[in-house]
PDB file of C-alpha atoms in Angstrom:
ATOM      1  CA  MET A 102      38.277  71.623 -62.137  1.00  0.00           C
ATOM      2  CA  LYS A 103      36.498  73.270 -59.164  1.00  0.00           C
ATOM      3  CA  SER A 104      33.409  71.511 -57.820  1.00  0.00           C
ATOM      4  CA  ASP A 105      30.909  72.868 -55.441  1.00  0.00           C
ATOM      5  CA  THR A 106      29.269  69.747 -54.176  1.00  0.00           C
ATOM      6  CA  GLY A 107      30.336  66.526 -52.758  1.00  0.00           C
ATOM      7  CA  MET A 108      28.511  63.249 -51.907  1.00  0.00           C
ATOM      8  CA  GLN A 109      27.282  63.427 -48.299  1.00  0.00           C
ATOM      9  CA  ARG A 110      26.665  60.565 -45.525  1.00  0.00           C
ATOM     10  CA  LEU A 111      25.669  60.955 -42.269  1.00  0.00           C
ATOM     11  CA  ALA A 112      26.375  58.206 -39.649  1.00  0.00           C
ATOM     12  CA  ILE A 113      25.265  57.727 -36.412  1.00  0.00           C
ATOM     13  CA  THR A 114      26.909  54.915 -34.688  1.00  0.00           C
ATOM     14  CA  GLY A 115      26.833  53.528 -30.712  1.00  0.00           C
ATOM     15  CA  LEU A 116      23.468  54.753 -30.322  1.00  0.00           C
ATOM     16  CA  ARG A 117      22.394  52.268 -27.388  1.00  0.00           C
ATOM     17  CA  PHE A 118      18.606  51.690 -26.070  1.00  0.00           C
ATOM     18  CA  GLU A 119      16.182  48.554 -24.744  1.00  0.00           C
ATOM     19  CA  ALA A 120      13.745  47.664 -27.103  1.00  0.00           C
ATOM     20  CA  ASN A 121      10.849  45.384 -27.050  1.00  0.00           C
ATOM     21  CA  LEU A 122      12.796  42.638 -29.479  1.00  0.00           C
ATOM     22  CA  GLY A 123      12.450  38.753 -29.497  1.00  0.00           C
ATOM     23  CA  ILE A 124      10.881  35.238 -29.542  1.00  0.00           C
ATOM     24  CA  LEU A 125      12.129  33.915 -26.371  1.00  0.00           C
ATOM     25  CA  ASP A 126       9.974  33.914 -23.083  1.00  0.00           C
ATOM     26  CA  HIS A 127      12.476  36.400 -20.957  1.00  0.00           C
ATOM     27  CA  GLU A 128      12.713  38.887 -24.041  1.00  0.00           C
ATOM     28  CA  LEU A 129       8.772  38.464 -24.574  1.00  0.00           C
ATOM     29  CA  ALA A 130       8.409  40.053 -20.659  1.00  0.00           C
ATOM     30  CA  SER A 131      10.654  42.671 -20.787  1.00  0.00           C
ATOM     31  CA  SER A 132      12.780  44.908 -22.920  1.00  0.00           C
ATOM     32  CA  GLN A 133      16.005  44.035 -24.908  1.00  0.00           C
ATOM     33  CA  PRO A 134      19.552  46.497 -24.928  1.00  0.00           C
ATOM     34  CA  ILE A 135      20.313  46.668 -28.367  1.00  0.00           C
ATOM     35  CA  SER A 136      23.066  48.681 -30.760  1.00  0.00           C
ATOM     36  CA  VAL A 137      22.052  50.827 -33.762  1.00  0.00           C
ATOM     37  CA  ASP A 138      24.757  52.188 -36.191  1.00  0.00           C
ATOM     38  CA  ILE A 139      23.284  54.088 -39.813  1.00  0.00           C
ATOM     39  CA  GLU A 140      24.331  55.657 -42.758  1.00  0.00           C
ATOM     40  CA  LEU A 141      22.471  58.144 -44.384  1.00  0.00           C
ATOM     41  CA  ASN A 142      23.613  58.517 -48.142  1.00  0.00           C
ATOM     42  CA  GLN A 143      22.435  61.946 -48.897  1.00  0.00           C
ATOM     43  CA  GLY A 144      23.991  62.253 -52.364  1.00  0.00           C
ATOM     44  CA  ALA A 145      25.404  65.163 -54.078  1.00  0.00           C
ATOM     45  CA  GLN A 146      25.416  68.167 -51.525  1.00  0.00           C
ATOM     46  CA  PRO A 147      26.305  71.894 -51.416  1.00  0.00           C
ATOM     47  CA  LEU A 148      30.430  71.696 -49.992  1.00  0.00           C
ATOM     48  CA  LEU A 149      28.602  75.021 -47.786  1.00  0.00           C
ATOM     49  CA  PRO A 150      25.241  74.903 -46.773  1.00  0.00           C
ATOM     50  CA  PRO A 151      23.120  78.291 -47.893  1.00  0.00           C
ATOM     51  CA  ASP A 152      23.618  79.208 -44.530  1.00  0.00           C
ATOM     52  CA  ASP A 153      24.869  78.028 -40.742  1.00  0.00           C
ATOM     53  CA  HIS A 154      21.463  77.408 -39.662  1.00  0.00           C
ATOM     54  CA  ILE A 155      20.300  73.719 -38.991  1.00  0.00           C
ATOM     55  CA  SER A 156      16.826  74.379 -41.044  1.00  0.00           C
ATOM     56  CA  SER A 157      19.378  74.218 -44.447  1.00  0.00           C
ATOM     57  CA  VAL A 158      20.339  70.244 -43.718  1.00  0.00           C
ATOM     58  CA  LEU A 159      18.652  67.117 -42.385  1.00  0.00           C
ATOM     59  CA  ASP A 160      18.869  67.918 -38.212  1.00  0.00           C
ATOM     60  CA  TYR A 161      20.379  64.875 -36.548  1.00  0.00           C
ATOM     61  CA  ARG A 162      18.281  64.990 -34.093  1.00  0.00           C
ATOM     62  CA  LEU A 163      15.118  64.225 -36.487  1.00  0.00           C
ATOM     63  CA  VAL A 164      17.641  61.266 -37.776  1.00  0.00           C
ATOM     64  CA  HIS A 165      18.086  60.381 -33.836  1.00  0.00           C
ATOM     65  CA  GLY A 166      14.619  60.410 -32.796  1.00  0.00           C
ATOM     66  CA  THR A 167      13.476  58.073 -35.716  1.00  0.00           C
ATOM     67  CA  ILE A 168      15.632  55.351 -34.648  1.00  0.00           C
ATOM     68  CA  ILE A 169      14.079  55.468 -31.387  1.00  0.00           C
ATOM     69  CA  ALA A 170      10.981  56.024 -32.073  1.00  0.00           C
ATOM     70  CA  VAL A 171      11.074  52.970 -34.512  1.00  0.00           C
ATOM     71  CA  CYS A 172      12.918  50.563 -32.579  1.00  0.00           C
ATOM     72  CA  LYS A 173      10.451  51.384 -29.508  1.00  0.00           C
ATOM     73  CA  GLU A 174       7.274  51.831 -31.747  1.00  0.00           C
ATOM     74  CA  GLN A 175       5.589  48.099 -30.518  1.00  0.00           C
ATOM     75  CA  HIS A 176       6.887  44.610 -30.137  1.00  0.00           C
ATOM     76  CA  VAL A 177       8.742  42.841 -32.598  1.00  0.00           C
ATOM     77  CA  ASN A 178       9.710  39.217 -32.597  1.00  0.00           C
ATOM     78  CA  LEU A 179      12.666  39.133 -35.369  1.00  0.00           C
ATOM     79  CA  LEU A 180      15.859  40.951 -35.536  1.00  0.00           C
ATOM     80  CA  GLU A 181      15.424  41.450 -39.259  1.00  0.00           C
ATOM     81  CA  SER A 182      11.977  42.844 -38.969  1.00  0.00           C
ATOM     82  CA  MET A 183      13.102  45.852 -37.192  1.00  0.00           C
ATOM     83  CA  THR A 184      15.786  46.229 -38.956  1.00  0.00           C
ATOM     84  CA  GLY A 185      13.565  46.655 -42.493  1.00  0.00           C
ATOM     85  CA  LYS A 186      11.234  49.117 -40.482  1.00  0.00           C
ATOM     86  CA  LEU A 187      14.173  50.867 -39.535  1.00  0.00           C
ATOM     87  CA  CYS A 188      15.367  51.505 -43.230  1.00  0.00           C
ATOM     88  CA  GLN A 189      11.828  52.047 -44.464  1.00  0.00           C
ATOM     89  CA  SER A 190      11.079  55.133 -41.455  1.00  0.00           C
ATOM     90  CA  LEU A 191      14.787  56.412 -42.828  1.00  0.00           C
ATOM     91  CA  LEU A 192      14.264  56.383 -46.163  1.00  0.00           C
ATOM     92  CA  ALA A 193      11.511  58.574 -45.728  1.00  0.00           C
ATOM     93  CA  LEU A 194      13.722  61.105 -44.002  1.00  0.00           C
ATOM     94  CA  PRO A 195      13.851  64.979 -46.625  1.00  0.00           C
ATOM     95  CA  GLY A 196      16.939  64.127 -48.812  1.00  0.00           C
ATOM     96  CA  VAL A 197      18.241  60.575 -47.791  1.00  0.00           C
ATOM     97  CA  ILE A 198      18.264  58.574 -50.999  1.00  0.00           C
ATOM     98  CA  GLY A 199      20.223  55.408 -48.744  1.00  0.00           C
ATOM     99  CA  VAL A 200      19.835  54.034 -45.880  1.00  0.00           C
ATOM    100  CA  ARG A 201      22.855  51.240 -44.286  1.00  0.00           C
ATOM    101  CA  ALA A 202      21.407  49.806 -41.262  1.00  0.00           C
ATOM    102  CA  ARG A 203      23.127  47.634 -38.285  1.00  0.00           C
ATOM    103  CA  VAL A 204      21.052  46.242 -35.256  1.00  0.00           C
ATOM    104  CA  THR A 205      22.692  44.205 -33.305  1.00  0.00           C
ATOM    105  CA  LYS A 206      21.074  42.700 -30.045  1.00  0.00           C
ATOM    106  CA  LEU A 207      23.832  42.812 -27.531  1.00  0.00           C
ATOM    107  CA  LYS A 208      22.669  40.211 -24.709  1.00  0.00           C
ATOM    108  CA  ILE A 209      20.778  37.412 -27.271  1.00  0.00           C
ATOM    109  CA  PHE A 210      23.552  34.609 -26.164  1.00  0.00           C
ATOM    110  CA  ASP A 211      26.271  34.673 -22.985  1.00  0.00           C
ATOM    111  CA  ASP A 212      29.211  34.526 -25.443  1.00  0.00           C
ATOM    112  CA  CYS A 213      28.092  36.750 -28.398  1.00  0.00           C
ATOM    113  CA  GLU A 214      25.847  39.407 -30.176  1.00  0.00           C
ATOM    114  CA  VAL A 215      24.152  38.899 -32.912  1.00  0.00           C
ATOM    115  CA  ALA A 216      23.520  41.768 -35.597  1.00  0.00           C
ATOM    116  CA  ILE A 217      21.538  42.093 -38.730  1.00  0.00           C
ATOM    117  CA  HIS A 218      22.903  44.524 -40.969  1.00  0.00           C
ATOM    118  CA  MET A 219      20.547  45.731 -43.951  1.00  0.00           C
ATOM    119  CA  GLU A 220      21.304  48.104 -46.733  1.00  0.00           C
ATOM    120  CA  ALA A 221      18.857  50.148 -48.648  1.00  0.00           C
ATOM    121  CA  GLY A 222      17.563  52.941 -51.464  1.00  0.00           C
ATOM    122  CA  LYS A 223      21.138  54.222 -53.513  1.00  0.00           C
ATOM    123  CA  TRP A 224      24.837  53.632 -53.107  1.00  0.00           C
ATOM    124  CA  ASN A 225      27.594  54.539 -55.444  1.00  0.00           C
ATOM    125  CA  LYS A 226      29.387  51.099 -55.313  1.00  0.00           C
TER     126      LYS A 226
END
């Protein structure tokens, strides 16, 4: 049986930038380096878009810009809060039915990184 659709996911990984995040004195005084990885569930999609134009699909630039805007919008105390806000904003994008987000504080401790991974919306298990 021939299928014209497939389950589509979009991933952006290794996005690194500075964000205003944390409760320690030095975190309140200046931005901190973070890394963001996301996966978006777009559900069943045509194997081929109706044409070869960016307006026919979820524009990666919109996703990239949303991630940076949410994470830089204002100071956030908790990594959990930033990750939750990111999931909410990405779920609001057209055609997105599920979000997996991982936000990592790269320099919270001298010997390790700390990350929060959150999954929201619909995912096939």
